[in-house]
PDB file of C-alpha atoms in Angstrom:
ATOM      1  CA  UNK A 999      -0.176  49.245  37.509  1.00  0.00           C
ATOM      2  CA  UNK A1000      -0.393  46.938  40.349  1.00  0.00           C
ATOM      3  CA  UNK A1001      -2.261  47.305  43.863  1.00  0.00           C
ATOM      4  CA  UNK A1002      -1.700  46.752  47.446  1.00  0.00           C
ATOM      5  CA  UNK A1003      -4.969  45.716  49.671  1.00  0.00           C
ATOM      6  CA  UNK A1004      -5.060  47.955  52.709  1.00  0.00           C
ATOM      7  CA  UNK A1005      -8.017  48.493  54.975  1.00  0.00           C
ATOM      8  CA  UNK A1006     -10.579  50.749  54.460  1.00  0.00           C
ATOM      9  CA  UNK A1007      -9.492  53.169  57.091  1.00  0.00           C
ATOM     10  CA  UNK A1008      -5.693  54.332  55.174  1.00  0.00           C
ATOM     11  CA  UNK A1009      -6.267  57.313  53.123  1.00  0.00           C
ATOM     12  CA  UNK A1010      -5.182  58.512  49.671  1.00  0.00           C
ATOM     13  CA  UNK A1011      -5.897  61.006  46.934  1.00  0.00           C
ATOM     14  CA  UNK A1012      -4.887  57.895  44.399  1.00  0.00           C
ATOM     15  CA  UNK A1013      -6.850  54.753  46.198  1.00  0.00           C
ATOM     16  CA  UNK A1014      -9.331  53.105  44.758  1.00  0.00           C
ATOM     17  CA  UNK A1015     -12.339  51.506  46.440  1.00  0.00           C
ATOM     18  CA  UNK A1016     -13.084  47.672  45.675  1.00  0.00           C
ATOM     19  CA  UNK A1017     -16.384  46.310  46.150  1.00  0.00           C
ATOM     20  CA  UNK A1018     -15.414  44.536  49.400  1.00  0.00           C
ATOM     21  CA  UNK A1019     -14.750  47.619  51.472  1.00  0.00           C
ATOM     22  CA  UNK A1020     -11.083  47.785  51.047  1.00  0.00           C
ATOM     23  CA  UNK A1021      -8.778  50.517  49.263  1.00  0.00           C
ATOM     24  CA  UNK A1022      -5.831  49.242  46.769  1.00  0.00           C
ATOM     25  CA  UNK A1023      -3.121  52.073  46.942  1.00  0.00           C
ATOM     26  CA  UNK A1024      -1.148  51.217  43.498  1.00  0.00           C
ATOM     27  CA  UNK A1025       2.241  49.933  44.188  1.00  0.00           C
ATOM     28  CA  UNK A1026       4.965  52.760  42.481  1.00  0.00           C
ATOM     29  CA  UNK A1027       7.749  50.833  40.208  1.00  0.00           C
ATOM     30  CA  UNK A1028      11.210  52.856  40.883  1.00  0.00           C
ATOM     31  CA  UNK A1029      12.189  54.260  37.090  1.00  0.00           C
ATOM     32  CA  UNK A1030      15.662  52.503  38.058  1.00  0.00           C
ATOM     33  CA  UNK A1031      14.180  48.998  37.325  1.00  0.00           C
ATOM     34  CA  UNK A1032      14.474  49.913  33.605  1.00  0.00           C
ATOM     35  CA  UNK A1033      13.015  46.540  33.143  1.00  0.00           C
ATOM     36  CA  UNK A1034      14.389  42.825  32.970  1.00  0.00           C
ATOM     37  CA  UNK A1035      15.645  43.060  29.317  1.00  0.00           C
ATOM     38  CA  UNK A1036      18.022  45.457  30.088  1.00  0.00           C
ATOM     39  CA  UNK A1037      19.511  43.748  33.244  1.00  0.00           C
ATOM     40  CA  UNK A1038      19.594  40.146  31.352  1.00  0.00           C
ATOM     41  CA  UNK A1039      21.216  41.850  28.748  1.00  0.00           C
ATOM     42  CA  UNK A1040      24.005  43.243  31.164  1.00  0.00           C
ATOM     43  CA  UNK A1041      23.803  39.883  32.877  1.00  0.00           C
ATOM     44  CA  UNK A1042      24.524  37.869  29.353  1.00  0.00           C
ATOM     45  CA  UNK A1043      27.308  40.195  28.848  1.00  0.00           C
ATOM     46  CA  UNK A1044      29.038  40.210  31.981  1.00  0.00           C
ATOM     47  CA  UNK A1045      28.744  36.376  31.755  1.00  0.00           C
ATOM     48  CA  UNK A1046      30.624  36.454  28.312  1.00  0.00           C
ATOM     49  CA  UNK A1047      33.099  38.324  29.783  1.00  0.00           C
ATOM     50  CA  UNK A1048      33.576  35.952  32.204  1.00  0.00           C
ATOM     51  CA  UNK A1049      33.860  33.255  30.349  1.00  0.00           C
ATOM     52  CA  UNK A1050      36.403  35.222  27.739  1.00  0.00           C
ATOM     53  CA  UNK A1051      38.763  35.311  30.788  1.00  0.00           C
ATOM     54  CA  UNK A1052      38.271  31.856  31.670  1.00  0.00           C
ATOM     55  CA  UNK A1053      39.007  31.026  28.409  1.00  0.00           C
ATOM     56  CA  UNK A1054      42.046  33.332  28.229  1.00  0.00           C
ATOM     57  CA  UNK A1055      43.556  31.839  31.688  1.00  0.00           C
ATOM     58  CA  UNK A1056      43.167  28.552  30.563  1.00  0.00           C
ATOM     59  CA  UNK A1057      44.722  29.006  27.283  1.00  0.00           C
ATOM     60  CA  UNK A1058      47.884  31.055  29.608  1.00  0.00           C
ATOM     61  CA  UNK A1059      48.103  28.057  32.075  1.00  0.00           C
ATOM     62  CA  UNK A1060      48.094  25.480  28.853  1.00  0.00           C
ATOM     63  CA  UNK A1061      50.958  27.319  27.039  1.00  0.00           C
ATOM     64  CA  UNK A1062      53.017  27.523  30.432  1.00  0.00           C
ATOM     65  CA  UNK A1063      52.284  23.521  31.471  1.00  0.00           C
ATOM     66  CA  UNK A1064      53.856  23.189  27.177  1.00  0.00           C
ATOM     67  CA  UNK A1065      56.498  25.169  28.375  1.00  0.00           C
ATOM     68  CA  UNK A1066      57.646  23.415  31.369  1.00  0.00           C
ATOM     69  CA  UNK A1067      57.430  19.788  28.996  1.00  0.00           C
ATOM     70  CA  UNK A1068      59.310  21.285  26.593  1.00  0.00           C
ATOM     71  CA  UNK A1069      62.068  21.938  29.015  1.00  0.00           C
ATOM     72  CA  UNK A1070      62.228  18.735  30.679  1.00  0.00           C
ATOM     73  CA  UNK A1071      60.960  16.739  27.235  1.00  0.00           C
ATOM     74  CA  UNK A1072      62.751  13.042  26.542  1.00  0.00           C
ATOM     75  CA  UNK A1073      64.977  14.297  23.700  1.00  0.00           C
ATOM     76  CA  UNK A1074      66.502  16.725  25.969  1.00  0.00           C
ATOM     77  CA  UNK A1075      67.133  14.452  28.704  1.00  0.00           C
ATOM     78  CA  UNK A1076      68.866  11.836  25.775  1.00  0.00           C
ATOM     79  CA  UNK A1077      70.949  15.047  24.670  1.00  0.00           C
ATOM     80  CA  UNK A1078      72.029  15.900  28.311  1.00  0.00           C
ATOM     81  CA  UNK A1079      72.533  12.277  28.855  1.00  0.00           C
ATOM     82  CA  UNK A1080      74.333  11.574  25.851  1.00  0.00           C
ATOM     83  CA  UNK A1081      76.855  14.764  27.269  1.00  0.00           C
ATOM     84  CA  UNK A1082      77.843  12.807  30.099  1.00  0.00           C
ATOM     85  CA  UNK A1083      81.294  11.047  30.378  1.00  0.00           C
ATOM     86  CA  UNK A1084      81.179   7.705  31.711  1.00  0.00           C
ATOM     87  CA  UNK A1085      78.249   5.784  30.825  1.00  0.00           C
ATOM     88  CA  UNK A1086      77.856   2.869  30.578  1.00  0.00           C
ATOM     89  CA  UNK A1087      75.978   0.940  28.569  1.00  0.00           C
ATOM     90  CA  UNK A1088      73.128  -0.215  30.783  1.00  0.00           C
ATOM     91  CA  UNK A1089      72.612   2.950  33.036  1.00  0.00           C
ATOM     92  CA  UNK A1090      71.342   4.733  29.678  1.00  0.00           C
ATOM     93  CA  UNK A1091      69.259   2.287  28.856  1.00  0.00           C
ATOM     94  CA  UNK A1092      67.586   2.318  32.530  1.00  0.00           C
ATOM     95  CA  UNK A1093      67.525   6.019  32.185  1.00  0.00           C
ATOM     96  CA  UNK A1094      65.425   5.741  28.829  1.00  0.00           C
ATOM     97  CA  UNK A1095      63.112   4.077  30.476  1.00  0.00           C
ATOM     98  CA  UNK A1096      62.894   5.888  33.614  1.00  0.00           C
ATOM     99  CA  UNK A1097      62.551   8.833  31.345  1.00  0.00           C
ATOM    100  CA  UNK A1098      59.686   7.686  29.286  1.00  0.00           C
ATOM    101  CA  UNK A1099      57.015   8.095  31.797  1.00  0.00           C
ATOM    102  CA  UNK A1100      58.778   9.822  34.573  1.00  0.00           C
ATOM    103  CA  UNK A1101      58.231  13.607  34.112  1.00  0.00           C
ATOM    104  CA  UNK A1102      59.600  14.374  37.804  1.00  0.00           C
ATOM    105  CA  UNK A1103      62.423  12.098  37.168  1.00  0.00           C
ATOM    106  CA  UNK A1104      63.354  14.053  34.061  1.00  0.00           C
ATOM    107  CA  UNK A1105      62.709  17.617  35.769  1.00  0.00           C
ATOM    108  CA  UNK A1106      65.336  16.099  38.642  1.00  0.00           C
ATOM    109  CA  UNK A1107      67.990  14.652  35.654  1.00  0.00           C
ATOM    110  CA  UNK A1108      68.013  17.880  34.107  1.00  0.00           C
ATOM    111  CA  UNK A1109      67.938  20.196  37.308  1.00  0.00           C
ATOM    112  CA  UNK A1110      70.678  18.512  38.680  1.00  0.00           C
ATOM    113  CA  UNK A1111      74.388  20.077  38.525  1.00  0.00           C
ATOM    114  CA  UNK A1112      76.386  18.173  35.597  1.00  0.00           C
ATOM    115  CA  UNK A1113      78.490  16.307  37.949  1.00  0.00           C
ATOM    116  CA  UNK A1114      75.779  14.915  40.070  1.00  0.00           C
ATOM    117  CA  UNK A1115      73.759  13.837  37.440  1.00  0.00           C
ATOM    118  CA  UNK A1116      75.491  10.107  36.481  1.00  0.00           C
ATOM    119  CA  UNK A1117      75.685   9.896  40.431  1.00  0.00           C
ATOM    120  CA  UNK A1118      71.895  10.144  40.955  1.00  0.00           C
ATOM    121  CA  UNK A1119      71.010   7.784  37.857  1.00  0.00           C
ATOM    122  CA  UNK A1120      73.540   4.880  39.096  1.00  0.00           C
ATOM    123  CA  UNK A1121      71.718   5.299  42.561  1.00  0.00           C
ATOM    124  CA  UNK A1122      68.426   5.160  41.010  1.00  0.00           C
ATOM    125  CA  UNK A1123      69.394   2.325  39.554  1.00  0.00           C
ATOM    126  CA  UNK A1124      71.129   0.764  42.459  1.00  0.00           C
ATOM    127  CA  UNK A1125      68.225   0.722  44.743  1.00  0.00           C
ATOM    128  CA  UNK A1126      65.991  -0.210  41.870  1.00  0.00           C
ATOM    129  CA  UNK A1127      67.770  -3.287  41.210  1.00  0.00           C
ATOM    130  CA  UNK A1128      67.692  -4.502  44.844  1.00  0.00           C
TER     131      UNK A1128
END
């Protein structure tokens, strides 16, 4: 049980006189407190929790970010690129290699309407050479 000093005029049935003239009124505990075990208990669990989501949104954003490579991946910018009529020779080439470590230029190559797709690569390649 702890104590609280207080002077020696406060009065109580439960105070208890020290030697020095003042009363120590014991200090009630609410029955609420339960204690720290329980509360680091809940604590440690709502922190697994947390970390379970964390852990679950991560692995959601990972798949999605697979996703959107897959989509826009080099093999099916080649396929879409091999599709197109009229070609030449040196344009796919240049497009391999701005597809190799371009992921925006591949999103725009393969979000691009058929017919505007040899268009943008020749102009790509136009101002490129310049």
């Amino acid at each position: 049980m702890a104590y609280v000093d207080e002077d020696v005029s406060s009065g109580s049935g439960e105070d208890v006189n020290m030697l020095d003239g003042h009363k120590r009124h014991p200090v009630v505990v609410p029955s609420g407190s339960g204690g720290r075990k329980r509360s680091r208990k809940a604590n440690g669990d709502a922190i697994v929790d947390a970390m379970l989501e964390i852990a679950a949104a991560s692995k959601m954003r990972a798949n999605a970010i697979l996703k959107n490579e897959d989509r826009f991946s080099i093999s099916k910018c080649i396929k879409v690129l091999d599709e197109l009529q009229g070609v030449d020779e040196q344009v796919y080439f240049l497009a391999l290699d701005l597809f190799e470590n371009n992921l925006s230029a591949r999103e725009i190559f393969i979000s691009l309407k058929g017919e505007k797709r040899l268009p943008w690569l020749q102009c790509k390649f136009s101002v490129s050479s310049s």
